[in-house]
PDB file of C-alpha atoms in Angstrom:
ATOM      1  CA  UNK Q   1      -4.596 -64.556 -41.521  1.00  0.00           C
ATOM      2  CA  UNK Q   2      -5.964 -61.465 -42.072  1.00  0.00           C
ATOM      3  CA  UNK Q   3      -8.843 -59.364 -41.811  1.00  0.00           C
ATOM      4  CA  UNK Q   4     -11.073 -56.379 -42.782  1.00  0.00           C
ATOM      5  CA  UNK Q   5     -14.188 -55.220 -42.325  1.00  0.00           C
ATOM      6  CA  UNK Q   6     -15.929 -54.233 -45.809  1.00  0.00           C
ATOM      7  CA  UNK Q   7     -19.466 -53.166 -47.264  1.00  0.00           C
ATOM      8  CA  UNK Q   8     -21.130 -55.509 -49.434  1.00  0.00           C
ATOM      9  CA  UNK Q   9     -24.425 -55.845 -50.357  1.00  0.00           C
ATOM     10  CA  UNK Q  10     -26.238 -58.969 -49.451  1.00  0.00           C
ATOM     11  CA  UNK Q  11     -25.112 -62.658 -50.623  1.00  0.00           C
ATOM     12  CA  UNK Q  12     -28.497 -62.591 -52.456  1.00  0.00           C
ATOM     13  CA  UNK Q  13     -28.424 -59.043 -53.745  1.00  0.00           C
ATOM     14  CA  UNK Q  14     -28.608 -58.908 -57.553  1.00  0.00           C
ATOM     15  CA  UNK Q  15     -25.807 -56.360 -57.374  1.00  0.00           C
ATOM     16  CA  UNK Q  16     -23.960 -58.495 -55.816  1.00  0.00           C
ATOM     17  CA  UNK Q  17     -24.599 -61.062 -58.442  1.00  0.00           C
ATOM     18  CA  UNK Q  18     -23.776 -58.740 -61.326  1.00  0.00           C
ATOM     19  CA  UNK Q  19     -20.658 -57.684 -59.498  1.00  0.00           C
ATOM     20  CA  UNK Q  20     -19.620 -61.419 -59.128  1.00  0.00           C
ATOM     21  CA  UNK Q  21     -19.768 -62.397 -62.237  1.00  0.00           C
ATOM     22  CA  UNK Q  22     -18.047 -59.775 -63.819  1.00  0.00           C
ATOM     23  CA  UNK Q  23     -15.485 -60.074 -61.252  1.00  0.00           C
ATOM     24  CA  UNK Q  24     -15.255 -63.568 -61.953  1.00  0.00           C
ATOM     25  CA  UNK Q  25     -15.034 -65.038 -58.494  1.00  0.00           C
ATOM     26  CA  UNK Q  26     -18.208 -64.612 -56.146  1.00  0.00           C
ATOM     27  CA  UNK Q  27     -16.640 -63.918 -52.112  1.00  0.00           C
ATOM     28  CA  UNK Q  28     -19.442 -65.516 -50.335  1.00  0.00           C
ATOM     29  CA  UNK Q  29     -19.367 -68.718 -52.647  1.00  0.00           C
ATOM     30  CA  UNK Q  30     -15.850 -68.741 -53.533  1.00  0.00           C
ATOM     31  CA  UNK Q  31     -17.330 -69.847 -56.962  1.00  0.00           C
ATOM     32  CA  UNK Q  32     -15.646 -68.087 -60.093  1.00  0.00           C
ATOM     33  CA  UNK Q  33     -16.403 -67.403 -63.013  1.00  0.00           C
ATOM     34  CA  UNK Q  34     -15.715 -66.905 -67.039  1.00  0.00           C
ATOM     35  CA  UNK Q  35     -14.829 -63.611 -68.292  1.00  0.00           C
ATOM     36  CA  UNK Q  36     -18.155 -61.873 -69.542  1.00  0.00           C
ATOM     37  CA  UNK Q  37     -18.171 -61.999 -73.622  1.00  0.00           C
ATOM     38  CA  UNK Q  38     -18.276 -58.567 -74.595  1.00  0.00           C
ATOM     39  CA  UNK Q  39     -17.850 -57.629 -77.806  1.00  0.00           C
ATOM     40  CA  UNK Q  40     -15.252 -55.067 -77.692  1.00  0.00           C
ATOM     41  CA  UNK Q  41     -13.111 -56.325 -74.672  1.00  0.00           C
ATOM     42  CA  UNK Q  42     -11.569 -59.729 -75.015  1.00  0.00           C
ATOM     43  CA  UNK Q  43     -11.982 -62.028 -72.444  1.00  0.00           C
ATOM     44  CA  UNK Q  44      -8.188 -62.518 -71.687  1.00  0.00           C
ATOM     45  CA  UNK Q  45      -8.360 -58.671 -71.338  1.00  0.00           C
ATOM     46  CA  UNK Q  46     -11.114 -58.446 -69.435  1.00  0.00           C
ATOM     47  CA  UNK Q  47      -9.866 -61.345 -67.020  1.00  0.00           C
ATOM     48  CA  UNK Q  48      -6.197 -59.109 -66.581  1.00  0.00           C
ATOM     49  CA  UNK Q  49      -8.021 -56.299 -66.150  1.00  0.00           C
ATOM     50  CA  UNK Q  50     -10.533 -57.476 -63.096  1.00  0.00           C
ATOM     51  CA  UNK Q  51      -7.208 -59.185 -61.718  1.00  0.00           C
ATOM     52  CA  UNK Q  52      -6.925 -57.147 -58.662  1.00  0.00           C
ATOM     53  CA  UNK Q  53     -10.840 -56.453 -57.467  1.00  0.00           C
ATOM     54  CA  UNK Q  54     -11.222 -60.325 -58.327  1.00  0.00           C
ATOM     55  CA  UNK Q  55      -8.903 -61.001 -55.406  1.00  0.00           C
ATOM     56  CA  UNK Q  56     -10.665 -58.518 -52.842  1.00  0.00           C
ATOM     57  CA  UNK Q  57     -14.081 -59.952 -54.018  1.00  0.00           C
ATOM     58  CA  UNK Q  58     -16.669 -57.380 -54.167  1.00  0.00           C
ATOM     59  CA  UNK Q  59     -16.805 -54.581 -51.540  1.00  0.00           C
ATOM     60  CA  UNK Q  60     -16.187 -51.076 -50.436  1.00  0.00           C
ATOM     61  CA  UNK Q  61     -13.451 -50.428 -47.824  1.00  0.00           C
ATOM     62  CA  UNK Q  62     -14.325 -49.919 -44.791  1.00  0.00           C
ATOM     63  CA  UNK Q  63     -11.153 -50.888 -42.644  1.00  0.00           C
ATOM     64  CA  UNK Q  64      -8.392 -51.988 -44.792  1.00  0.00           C
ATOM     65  CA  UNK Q  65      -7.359 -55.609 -44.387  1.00  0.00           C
ATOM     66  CA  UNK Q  66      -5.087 -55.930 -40.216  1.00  0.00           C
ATOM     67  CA  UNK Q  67      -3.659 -58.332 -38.641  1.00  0.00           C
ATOM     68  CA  UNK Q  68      -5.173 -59.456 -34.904  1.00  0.00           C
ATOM     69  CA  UNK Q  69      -3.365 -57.798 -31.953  1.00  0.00           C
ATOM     70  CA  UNK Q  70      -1.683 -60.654 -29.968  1.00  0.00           C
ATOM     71  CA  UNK Q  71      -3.878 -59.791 -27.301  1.00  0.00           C
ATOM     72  CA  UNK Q  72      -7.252 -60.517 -29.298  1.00  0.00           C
ATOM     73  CA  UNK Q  73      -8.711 -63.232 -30.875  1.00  0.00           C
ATOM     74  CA  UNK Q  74     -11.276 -64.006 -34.013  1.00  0.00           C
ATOM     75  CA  UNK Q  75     -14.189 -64.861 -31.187  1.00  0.00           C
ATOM     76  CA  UNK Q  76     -13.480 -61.152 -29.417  1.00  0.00           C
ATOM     77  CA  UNK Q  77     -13.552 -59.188 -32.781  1.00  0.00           C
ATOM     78  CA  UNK Q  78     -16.562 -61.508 -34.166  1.00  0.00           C
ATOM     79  CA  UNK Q  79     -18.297 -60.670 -30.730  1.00  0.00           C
ATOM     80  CA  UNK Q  80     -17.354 -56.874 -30.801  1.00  0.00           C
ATOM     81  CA  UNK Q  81     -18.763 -57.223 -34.898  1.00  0.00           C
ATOM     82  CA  UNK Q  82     -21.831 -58.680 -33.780  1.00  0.00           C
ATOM     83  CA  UNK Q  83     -22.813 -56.175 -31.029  1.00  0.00           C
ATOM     84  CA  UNK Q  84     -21.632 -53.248 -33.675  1.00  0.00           C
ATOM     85  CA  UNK Q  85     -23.359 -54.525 -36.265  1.00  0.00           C
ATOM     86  CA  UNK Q  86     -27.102 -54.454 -34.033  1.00  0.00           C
ATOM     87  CA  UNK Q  87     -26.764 -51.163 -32.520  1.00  0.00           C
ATOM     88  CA  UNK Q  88     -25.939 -49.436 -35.849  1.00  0.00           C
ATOM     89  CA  UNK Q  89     -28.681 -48.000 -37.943  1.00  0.00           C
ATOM     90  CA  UNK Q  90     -28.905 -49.285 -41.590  1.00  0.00           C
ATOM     91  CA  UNK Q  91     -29.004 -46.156 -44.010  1.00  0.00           C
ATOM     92  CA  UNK Q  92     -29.332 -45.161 -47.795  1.00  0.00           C
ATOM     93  CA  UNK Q  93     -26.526 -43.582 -49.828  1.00  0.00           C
ATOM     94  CA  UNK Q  94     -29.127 -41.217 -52.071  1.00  0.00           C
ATOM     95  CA  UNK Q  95     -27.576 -41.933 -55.142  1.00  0.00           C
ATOM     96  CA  UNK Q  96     -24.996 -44.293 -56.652  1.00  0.00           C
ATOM     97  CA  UNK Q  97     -23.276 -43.583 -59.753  1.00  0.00           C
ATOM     98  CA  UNK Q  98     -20.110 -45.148 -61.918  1.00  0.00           C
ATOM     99  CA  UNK Q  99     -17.085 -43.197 -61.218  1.00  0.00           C
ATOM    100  CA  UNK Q 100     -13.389 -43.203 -62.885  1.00  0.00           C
ATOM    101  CA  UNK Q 101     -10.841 -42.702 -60.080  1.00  0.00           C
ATOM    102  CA  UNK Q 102      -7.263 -42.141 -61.725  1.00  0.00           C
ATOM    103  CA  UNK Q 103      -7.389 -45.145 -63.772  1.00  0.00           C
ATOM    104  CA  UNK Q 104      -9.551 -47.543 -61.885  1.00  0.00           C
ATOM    105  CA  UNK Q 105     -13.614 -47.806 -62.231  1.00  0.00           C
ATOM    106  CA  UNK Q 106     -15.785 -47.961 -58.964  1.00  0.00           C
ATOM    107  CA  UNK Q 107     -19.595 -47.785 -57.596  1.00  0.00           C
ATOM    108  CA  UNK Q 108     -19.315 -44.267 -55.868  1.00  0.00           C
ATOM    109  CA  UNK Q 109     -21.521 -42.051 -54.297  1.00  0.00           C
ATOM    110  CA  UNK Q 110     -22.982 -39.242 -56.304  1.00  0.00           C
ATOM    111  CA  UNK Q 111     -22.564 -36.413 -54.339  1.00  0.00           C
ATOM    112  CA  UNK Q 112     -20.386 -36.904 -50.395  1.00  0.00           C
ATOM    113  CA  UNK Q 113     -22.722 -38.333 -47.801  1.00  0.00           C
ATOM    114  CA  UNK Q 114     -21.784 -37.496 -44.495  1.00  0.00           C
ATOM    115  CA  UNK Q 115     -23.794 -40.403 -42.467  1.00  0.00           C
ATOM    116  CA  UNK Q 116     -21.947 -42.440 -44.632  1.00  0.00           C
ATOM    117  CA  UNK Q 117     -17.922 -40.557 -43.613  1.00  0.00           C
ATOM    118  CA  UNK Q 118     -19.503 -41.013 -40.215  1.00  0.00           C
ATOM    119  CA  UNK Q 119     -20.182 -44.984 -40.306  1.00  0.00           C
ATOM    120  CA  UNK Q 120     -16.924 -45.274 -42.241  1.00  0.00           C
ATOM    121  CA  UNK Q 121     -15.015 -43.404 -38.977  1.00  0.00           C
ATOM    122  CA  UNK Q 122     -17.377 -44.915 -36.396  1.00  0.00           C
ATOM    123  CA  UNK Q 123     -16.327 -48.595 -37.580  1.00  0.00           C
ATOM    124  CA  UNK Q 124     -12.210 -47.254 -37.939  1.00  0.00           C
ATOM    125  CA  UNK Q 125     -12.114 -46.175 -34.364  1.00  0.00           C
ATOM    126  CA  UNK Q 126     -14.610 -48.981 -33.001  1.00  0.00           C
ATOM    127  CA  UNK Q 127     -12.161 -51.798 -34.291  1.00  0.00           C
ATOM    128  CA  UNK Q 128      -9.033 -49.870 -33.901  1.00  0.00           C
ATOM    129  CA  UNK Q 129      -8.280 -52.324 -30.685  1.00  0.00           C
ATOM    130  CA  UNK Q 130      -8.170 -55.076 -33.169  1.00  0.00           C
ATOM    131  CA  UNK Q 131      -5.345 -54.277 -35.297  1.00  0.00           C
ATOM    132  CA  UNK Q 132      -1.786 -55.111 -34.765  1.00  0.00           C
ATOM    133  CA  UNK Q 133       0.406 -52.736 -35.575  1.00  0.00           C
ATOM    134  CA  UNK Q 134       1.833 -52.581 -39.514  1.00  0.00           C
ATOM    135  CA  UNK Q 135       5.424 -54.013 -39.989  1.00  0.00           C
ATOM    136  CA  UNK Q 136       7.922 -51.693 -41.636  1.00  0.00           C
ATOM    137  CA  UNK Q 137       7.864 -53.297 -44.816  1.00  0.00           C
ATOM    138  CA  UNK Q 138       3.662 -52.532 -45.042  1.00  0.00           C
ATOM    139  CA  UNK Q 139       4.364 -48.758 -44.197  1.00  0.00           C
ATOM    140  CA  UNK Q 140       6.963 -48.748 -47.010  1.00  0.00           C
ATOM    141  CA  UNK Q 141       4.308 -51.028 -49.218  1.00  0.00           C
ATOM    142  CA  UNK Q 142       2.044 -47.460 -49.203  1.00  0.00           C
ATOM    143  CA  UNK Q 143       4.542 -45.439 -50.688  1.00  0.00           C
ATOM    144  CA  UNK Q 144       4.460 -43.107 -47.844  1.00  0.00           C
ATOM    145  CA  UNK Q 145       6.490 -40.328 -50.144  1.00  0.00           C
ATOM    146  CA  UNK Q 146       3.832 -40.162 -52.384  1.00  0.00           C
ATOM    147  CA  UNK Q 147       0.907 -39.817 -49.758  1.00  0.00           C
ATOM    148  CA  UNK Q 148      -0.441 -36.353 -48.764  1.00  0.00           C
ATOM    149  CA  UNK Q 149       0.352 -35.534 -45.099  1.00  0.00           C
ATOM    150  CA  UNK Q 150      -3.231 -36.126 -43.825  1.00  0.00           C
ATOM    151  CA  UNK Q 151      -3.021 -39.563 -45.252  1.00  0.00           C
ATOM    152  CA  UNK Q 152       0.748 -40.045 -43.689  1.00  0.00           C
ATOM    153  CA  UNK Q 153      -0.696 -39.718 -40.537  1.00  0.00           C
ATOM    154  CA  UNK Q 154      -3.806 -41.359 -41.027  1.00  0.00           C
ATOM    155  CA  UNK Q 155      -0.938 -44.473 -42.070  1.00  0.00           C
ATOM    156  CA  UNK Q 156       0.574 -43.742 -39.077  1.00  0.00           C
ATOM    157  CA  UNK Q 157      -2.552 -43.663 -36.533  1.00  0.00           C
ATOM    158  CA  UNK Q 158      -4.587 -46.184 -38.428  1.00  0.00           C
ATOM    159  CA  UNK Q 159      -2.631 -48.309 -40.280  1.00  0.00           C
ATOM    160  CA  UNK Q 160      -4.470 -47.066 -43.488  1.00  0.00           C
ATOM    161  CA  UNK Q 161      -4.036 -43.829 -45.454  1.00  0.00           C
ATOM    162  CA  UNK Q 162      -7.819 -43.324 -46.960  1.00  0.00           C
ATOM    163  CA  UNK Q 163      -9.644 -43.148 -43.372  1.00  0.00           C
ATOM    164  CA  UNK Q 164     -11.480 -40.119 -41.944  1.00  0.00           C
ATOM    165  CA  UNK Q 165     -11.619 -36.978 -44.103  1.00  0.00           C
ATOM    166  CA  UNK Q 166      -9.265 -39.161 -46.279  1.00  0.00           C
ATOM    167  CA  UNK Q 167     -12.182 -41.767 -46.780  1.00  0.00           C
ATOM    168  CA  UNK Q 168     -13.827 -42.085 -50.095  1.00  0.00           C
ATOM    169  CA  UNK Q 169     -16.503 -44.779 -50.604  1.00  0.00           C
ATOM    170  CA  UNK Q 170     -15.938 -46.888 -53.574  1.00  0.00           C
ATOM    171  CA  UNK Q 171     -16.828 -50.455 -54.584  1.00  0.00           C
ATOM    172  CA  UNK Q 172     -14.112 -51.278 -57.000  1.00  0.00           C
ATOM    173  CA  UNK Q 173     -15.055 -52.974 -60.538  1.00  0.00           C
ATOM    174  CA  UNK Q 174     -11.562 -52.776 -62.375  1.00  0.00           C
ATOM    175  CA  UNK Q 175      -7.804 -52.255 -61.754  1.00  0.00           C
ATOM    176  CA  UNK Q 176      -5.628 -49.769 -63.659  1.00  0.00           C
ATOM    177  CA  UNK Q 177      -7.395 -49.611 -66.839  1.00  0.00           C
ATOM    178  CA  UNK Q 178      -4.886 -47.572 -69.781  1.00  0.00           C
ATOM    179  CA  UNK Q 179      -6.208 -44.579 -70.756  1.00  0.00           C
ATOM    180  CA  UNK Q 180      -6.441 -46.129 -74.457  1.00  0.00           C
ATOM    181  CA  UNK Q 181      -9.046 -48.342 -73.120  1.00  0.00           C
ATOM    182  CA  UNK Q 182     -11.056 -46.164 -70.716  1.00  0.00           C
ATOM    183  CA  UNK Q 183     -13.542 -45.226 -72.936  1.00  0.00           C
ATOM    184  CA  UNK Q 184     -14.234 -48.866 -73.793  1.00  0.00           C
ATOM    185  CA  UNK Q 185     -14.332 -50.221 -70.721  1.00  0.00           C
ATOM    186  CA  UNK Q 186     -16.784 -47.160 -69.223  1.00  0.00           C
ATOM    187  CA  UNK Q 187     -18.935 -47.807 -71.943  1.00  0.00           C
ATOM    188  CA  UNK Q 188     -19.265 -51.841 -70.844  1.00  0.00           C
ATOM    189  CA  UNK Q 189     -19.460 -50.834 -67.221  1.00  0.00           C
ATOM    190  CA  UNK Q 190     -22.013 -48.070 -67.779  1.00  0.00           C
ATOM    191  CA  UNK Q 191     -24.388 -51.006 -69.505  1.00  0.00           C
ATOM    192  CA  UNK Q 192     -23.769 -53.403 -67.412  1.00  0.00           C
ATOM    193  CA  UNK Q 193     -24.296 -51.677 -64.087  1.00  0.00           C
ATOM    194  CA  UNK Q 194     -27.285 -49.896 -65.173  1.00  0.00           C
ATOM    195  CA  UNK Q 195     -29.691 -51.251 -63.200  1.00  0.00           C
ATOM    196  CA  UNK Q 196     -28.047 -50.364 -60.476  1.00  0.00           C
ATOM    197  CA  UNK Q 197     -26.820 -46.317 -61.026  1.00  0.00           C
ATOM    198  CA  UNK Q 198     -28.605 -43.428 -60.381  1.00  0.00           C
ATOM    199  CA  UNK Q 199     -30.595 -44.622 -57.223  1.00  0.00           C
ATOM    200  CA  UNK Q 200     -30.368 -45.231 -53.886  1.00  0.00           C
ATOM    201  CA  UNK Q 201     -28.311 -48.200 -52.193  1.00  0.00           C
ATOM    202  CA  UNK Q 202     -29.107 -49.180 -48.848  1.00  0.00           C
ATOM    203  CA  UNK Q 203     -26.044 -49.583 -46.419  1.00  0.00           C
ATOM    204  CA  UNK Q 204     -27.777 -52.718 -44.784  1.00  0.00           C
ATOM    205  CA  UNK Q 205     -25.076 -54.599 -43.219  1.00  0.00           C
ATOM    206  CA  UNK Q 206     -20.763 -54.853 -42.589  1.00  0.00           C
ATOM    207  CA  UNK Q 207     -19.257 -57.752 -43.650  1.00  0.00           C
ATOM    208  CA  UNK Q 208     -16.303 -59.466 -41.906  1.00  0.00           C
ATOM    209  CA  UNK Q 209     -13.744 -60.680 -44.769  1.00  0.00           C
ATOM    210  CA  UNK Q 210     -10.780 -62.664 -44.663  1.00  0.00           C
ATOM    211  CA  UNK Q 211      -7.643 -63.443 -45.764  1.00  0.00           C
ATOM    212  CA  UNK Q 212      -6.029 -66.974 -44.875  1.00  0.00           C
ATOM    213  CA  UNK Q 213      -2.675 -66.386 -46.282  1.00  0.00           C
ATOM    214  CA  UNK Q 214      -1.302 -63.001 -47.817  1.00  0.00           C
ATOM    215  CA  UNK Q 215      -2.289 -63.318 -51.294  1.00  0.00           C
ATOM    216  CA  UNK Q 216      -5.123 -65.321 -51.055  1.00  0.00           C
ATOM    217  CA  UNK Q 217      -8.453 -64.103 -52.329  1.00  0.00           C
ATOM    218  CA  UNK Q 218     -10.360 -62.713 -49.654  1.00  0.00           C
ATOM    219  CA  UNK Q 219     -13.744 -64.454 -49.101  1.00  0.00           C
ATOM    220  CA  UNK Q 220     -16.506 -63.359 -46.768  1.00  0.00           C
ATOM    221  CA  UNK Q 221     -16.521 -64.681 -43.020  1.00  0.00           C
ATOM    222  CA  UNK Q 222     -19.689 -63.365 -41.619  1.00  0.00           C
ATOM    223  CA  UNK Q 223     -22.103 -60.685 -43.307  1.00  0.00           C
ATOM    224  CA  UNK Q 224     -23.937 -58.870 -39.991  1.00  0.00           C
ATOM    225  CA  UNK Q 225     -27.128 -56.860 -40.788  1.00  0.00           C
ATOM    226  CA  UNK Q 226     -27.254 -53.645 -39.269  1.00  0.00           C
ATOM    227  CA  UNK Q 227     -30.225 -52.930 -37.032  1.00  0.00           C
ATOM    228  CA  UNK Q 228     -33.636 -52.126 -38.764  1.00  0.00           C
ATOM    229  CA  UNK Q 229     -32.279 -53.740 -42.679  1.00  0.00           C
ATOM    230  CA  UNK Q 230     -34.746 -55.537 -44.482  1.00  0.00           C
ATOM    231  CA  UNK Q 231     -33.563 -58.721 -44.174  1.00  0.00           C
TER     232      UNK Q 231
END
C-alpha cells in the first residue's frame, strides 16, 4: 500500500468530469471509460497515449506516492490530514492554462504562484513524518544521473526530486506524446479543456490517494476541504 497526497478538484467538479473521461478511468468512482472519438486521434491511440495519467487518476502532485513509516499508521496520517486540511486556507491559482512539458501535456499555472510553492512545501514538510524511507531500487528508479543536483538532494531529503524550488504544479492529461503528434493532440486538448483555461482555479481541498498494490491505479481515499472552500 501506498500513498500520496494530491490536488484534485472536487468529485463533483465538471473539471474533474472532463478530466475523467478523457482519462478514461474516474479516481473517486473507479468507473472507466471509452476513449473519446475524436476525429483525428484514434481511439486505440488515444487509450496508449492516456496510459500513464489513467493510472494516477486525475491530480497534481503534491507529495509523490510513500510508503507508511513502521512507526505510523493510516488512522495517524488520516488524523494529521484532517487537522491539515482545516487549518489551511483554500486559495485561487489566477490563471490556468494548457502547457507542453517535454513531451507530456498538463493543466499548469500561467505565470509561478508563490502561495501555491508555499502550500506545495507546507504539505512536503508537514507529512514528511509519514514516509518510510525509499529502497535502493526506487532511488535508482529516478535516474538519479540524470537529475540536477537540487533535485538529487531533494531525492535524497524527501524521497522526491520535484519538491521545493524544484516543484512545478501540473495536472497531467497525457504521457509522452511523439513530437509527430504534438500538434494534434494540443489541438484536441486545447478544445476540450476550454472551458476550463484562462481563469482562475480554486485550490479548495488535498486529497488523500492510494495505491493498494504497486501498479494498481490509484483511486481517491478521502478528499478534505481546506478551511473557508465553498463546499
Amino acid at each position: 500500500m501506498r500513498y500520496a497526497l494530491y490536488f484534485s478538484p472536487p468529485k463533483d467538479d465538471p473539471l474533474t468530469g472532463a478530466a475523467s473521461l478523457w482519462l478514461g478511468r474516474d479516481a473517486f468512482s473507479g468507473e472507466t471509460y471509452p476513449a473519446p472519438d475524436e476525429a483525428q486521434l484514434g481511439a486505440a491511440e488515444q487509450f496508449e497515449l492516456t496510459a500513464d495519467p489513467r493510472r494516477y487518476g486525475f491530480h497534481a502532485t503534491i507529495k509523490a506516492p510513500f510508503s507508511l513509516a513502521a512507526s505510523v499508521t493510516e488512522k495517524d496520517l488520516m488524523a494529521v490530514a484532517e487537522e491539515f486540511a482545516a487549518r489551511t486556507e483554500a486559495f485561487e491559482i489566477p490563471e490556468l492554462v494548457l502547457g507542453q512539458l517535454g513531451r507530456f501535456f498538463a493543466l499548469v499555472p500561467g505565470s509561478l504562484h508563490q502561495p501555491l510553492q508555499d502550500f506545495a512545501a507546507k504539505v512536503v514538510r508537514s507529512f514528511e513524518p509519514f514516509r518510510a524511507a525509499l529502497s535502493e531500487a526506487d532511488m535508482a528508479r529516478r535516474n538519479p544521473e540524470k537529475l540536477s543536483d537540487s533535485q538529487r538532494a531533494n531525492l535524497q531529503r524527501w524521497g522526491y526530486p520535484y519538491v521545493m524550488e524544484d516543484f512545478g504544479f501540473h495536472m497531467t492529461l497525457t504521457g509522452q506524446v511523439p513530437e509527430t503528434r504534438a500538434a494534434v493532440m494540443k489541438a484536441i486538448l486545447t478544445e476540450r479543456f476550454a472551458d476550463f483555461t484562462g481563469r482562475p482555479i480554486t485550490i479548495s481541498g488535498l486529497a488523500v490517494f492510494i495505491e493498494e498494490t504497486r501498479g494498481a491505479p490509484f483511486k481517491v481515499h478521502s478528499w478534505l476541504p481546506l478551511s473557508g472552500a465553498k463546499s
